[in-house]
């Protein structure tokens, strides 16, 4: 097996081998060398996520998103990271829906973020709109039932 010459390639190799800890050390160093490279920050976010370092992953995804606001993978990772970290996730999911307006998983994340942000009425309204547009969306129907059940309905 050959050793990659570029730090990003090596970090990807470490991640592929399940050695996110090594990838983190390499990528943290790389962010000081190329602080404006969104790919380095995004990979650092994924590596931190693999090590269950969600606040650090969130910081890395935020930086990657600032550097490349049109990257869909980063937008998705940031939204999920915010939600998993217990941080406000409504805006990151709303931003993700700009890229993926018909993605039902992104819509579900947005709805769950609204509910987690103490906006259950807004979440239900958005969910009802989604179910009407996609009547075969089983996960949407389940989510609607769950929301109504937890609200005492």
GROMACS .gro file of C-alpha atoms in nm:
model
  153
    1UNK     CA    1   0.000   0.000   0.000
    2UNK     CA    2   0.138   0.338  -0.097
    3UNK     CA    3   0.137   0.634   0.141
    4UNK     CA    4  -0.053   0.933   0.006
    5UNK     CA    5   0.156   1.244  -0.041
    6UNK     CA    6  -0.113   1.502   0.028
    7UNK     CA    7  -0.239   1.546   0.386
    8UNK     CA    8  -0.603   1.542   0.271
    9UNK     CA    9  -0.550   1.208   0.097
   10UNK     CA   10  -0.381   1.071   0.407
   11UNK     CA   11  -0.665   1.196   0.626
   12UNK     CA   12  -0.917   1.024   0.397
   13UNK     CA   13  -0.712   0.704   0.425
   14UNK     CA   14  -0.713   0.729   0.805
   15UNK     CA   15  -1.090   0.781   0.803
   16UNK     CA   16  -1.135   0.483   0.573
   17UNK     CA   17  -0.931   0.271   0.812
   18UNK     CA   18  -1.140   0.379   1.110
   19UNK     CA   19  -0.860   0.593   1.255
   20UNK     CA   20  -1.044   0.920   1.291
   21UNK     CA   21  -0.816   1.010   1.582
   22UNK     CA   22  -0.517   1.022   1.347
   23UNK     CA   23  -0.717   1.211   1.087
   24UNK     CA   24  -0.813   1.473   1.346
   25UNK     CA   25  -0.452   1.541   1.443
   26UNK     CA   26  -0.347   1.567   1.079
   27UNK     CA   27  -0.641   1.786   0.980
   28UNK     CA   28  -0.607   2.019   1.279
   29UNK     CA   29  -0.247   2.082   1.172
   30UNK     CA   30  -0.360   2.127   0.812
   31UNK     CA   31  -0.613   2.395   0.913
   32UNK     CA   32  -0.324   2.606   1.040
   33UNK     CA   33  -0.139   2.562   0.710
   34UNK     CA   34  -0.441   2.617   0.482
   35UNK     CA   35  -0.698   2.792   0.703
   36UNK     CA   36  -0.923   2.886   0.410
   37UNK     CA   37  -0.961   2.539   0.262
   38UNK     CA   38  -1.323   2.429   0.311
   39UNK     CA   39  -1.243   2.064   0.229
   40UNK     CA   40  -0.998   2.043   0.519
   41UNK     CA   41  -1.255   2.185   0.759
   42UNK     CA   42  -1.529   1.955   0.627
   43UNK     CA   43  -1.311   1.645   0.667
   44UNK     CA   44  -1.216   1.761   1.015
   45UNK     CA   45  -1.587   1.782   1.095
   46UNK     CA   46  -1.647   1.427   0.973
   47UNK     CA   47  -1.345   1.299   1.167
   48UNK     CA   48  -1.463   1.470   1.486
   49UNK     CA   49  -1.809   1.327   1.432
   50UNK     CA   50  -1.660   0.978   1.404
   51UNK     CA   51  -1.498   1.031   1.743
   52UNK     CA   52  -1.829   1.163   1.886
   53UNK     CA   53  -1.683   1.510   1.934
   54UNK     CA   54  -1.999   1.687   1.817
   55UNK     CA   55  -1.918   2.041   1.939
   56UNK     CA   56  -1.584   2.024   1.758
   57UNK     CA   57  -1.750   1.873   1.451
   58UNK     CA   58  -2.003   2.155   1.456
   59UNK     CA   59  -1.728   2.417   1.472
   60UNK     CA   60  -1.548   2.257   1.177
   61UNK     CA   61  -1.865   2.227   0.967
   62UNK     CA   62  -1.953   2.589   1.048
   63UNK     CA   63  -1.611   2.704   0.926
   64UNK     CA   64  -1.639   2.488   0.611
   65UNK     CA   65  -1.984   2.632   0.544
   66UNK     CA   66  -1.858   2.988   0.584
   67UNK     CA   67  -1.580   2.917   0.334
   68UNK     CA   68  -1.803   2.735   0.082
   69UNK     CA   69  -2.168   2.820   0.147
   70UNK     CA   70  -2.286   2.633  -0.165
   71UNK     CA   71  -2.150   2.291  -0.067
   72UNK     CA   72  -2.452   2.066  -0.013
   73UNK     CA   73  -2.261   1.799   0.182
   74UNK     CA   74  -2.135   2.060   0.425
   75UNK     CA   75  -2.484   2.211   0.461
   76UNK     CA   76  -2.624   1.867   0.545
   77UNK     CA   77  -2.343   1.785   0.786
   78UNK     CA   78  -2.379   2.121   0.961
   79UNK     CA   79  -2.755   2.083   1.004
   80UNK     CA   80  -2.721   1.731   1.142
   81UNK     CA   81  -2.433   1.830   1.365
   82UNK     CA   82  -2.629   2.121   1.513
   83UNK     CA   83  -2.922   1.891   1.584
   84UNK     CA   84  -2.703   1.618   1.740
   85UNK     CA   85  -2.520   1.878   1.951
   86UNK     CA   86  -2.844   2.018   2.089
   87UNK     CA   87  -2.776   2.349   1.916
   88UNK     CA   88  -3.040   2.543   1.725
   89UNK     CA   89  -3.081   2.359   1.395
   90UNK     CA   90  -3.378   2.535   1.232
   91UNK     CA   91  -3.170   2.775   1.023
   92UNK     CA   92  -2.915   2.514   0.910
   93UNK     CA   93  -3.198   2.283   0.798
   94UNK     CA   94  -3.380   2.574   0.631
   95UNK     CA   95  -3.057   2.650   0.446
   96UNK     CA   96  -3.024   2.285   0.347
   97UNK     CA   97  -3.375   2.289   0.202
   98UNK     CA   98  -3.267   2.571  -0.032
   99UNK     CA   99  -3.028   2.319  -0.189
  100UNK     CA  100  -3.257   2.017  -0.162
  101UNK     CA  101  -3.615   2.146  -0.172
  102UNK     CA  102  -3.762   1.803  -0.255
  103UNK     CA  103  -3.550   1.596  -0.019
  104UNK     CA  104  -3.785   1.440   0.233
  105UNK     CA  105  -3.505   1.360   0.478
  106UNK     CA  106  -3.401   1.725   0.482
  107UNK     CA  107  -3.764   1.822   0.532
  108UNK     CA  108  -3.797   1.575   0.819
  109UNK     CA  109  -3.484   1.719   0.981
  110UNK     CA  110  -3.625   2.070   0.947
  111UNK     CA  111  -3.954   1.962   1.104
  112UNK     CA  112  -3.778   1.788   1.392
  113UNK     CA  113  -3.559   2.096   1.445
  114UNK     CA  114  -3.870   2.314   1.461
  115UNK     CA  115  -4.027   2.082   1.718
  116UNK     CA  116  -3.706   2.072   1.922
  117UNK     CA  117  -3.696   2.453   1.909
  118UNK     CA  118  -4.037   2.469   2.083
  119UNK     CA  119  -4.223   2.544   1.760
  120UNK     CA  120  -4.452   2.238   1.740
  121UNK     CA  121  -4.734   2.428   1.568
  122UNK     CA  122  -4.503   2.548   1.291
  123UNK     CA  123  -4.355   2.198   1.266
  124UNK     CA  124  -4.701   2.047   1.223
  125UNK     CA  125  -4.797   2.304   0.959
  126UNK     CA  126  -4.483   2.232   0.758
  127UNK     CA  127  -4.533   1.860   0.806
  128UNK     CA  128  -4.894   1.876   0.685
  129UNK     CA  129  -4.781   2.065   0.375
  130UNK     CA  130  -4.518   1.800   0.311
  131UNK     CA  131  -4.763   1.512   0.354
  132UNK     CA  132  -5.010   1.681   0.119
  133UNK     CA  133  -4.740   1.726  -0.146
  134UNK     CA  134  -4.613   1.371  -0.094
  135UNK     CA  135  -4.913   1.159   0.012
  136UNK     CA  136  -4.705   0.838  -0.007
  137UNK     CA  137  -4.445   0.974   0.237
  138UNK     CA  138  -4.483   0.708   0.507
  139UNK     CA  139  -4.217   0.860   0.735
  140UNK     CA  140  -4.402   1.192   0.720
  141UNK     CA  141  -4.729   1.029   0.824
  142UNK     CA  142  -4.551   0.851   1.110
  143UNK     CA  143  -4.389   1.174   1.222
  144UNK     CA  144  -4.725   1.352   1.215
  145UNK     CA  145  -4.880   1.077   1.426
  146UNK     CA  146  -4.590   1.089   1.670
  147UNK     CA  147  -4.612   1.466   1.705
  148UNK     CA  148  -4.984   1.455   1.763
  149UNK     CA  149  -4.952   1.168   2.012
  150UNK     CA  150  -4.682   1.347   2.214
  151UNK     CA  151  -4.897   1.661   2.215
  152UNK     CA  152  -5.178   1.458   2.374
  153UNK     CA  153  -5.393   1.432   2.061
   0.00000   0.00000   0.00000
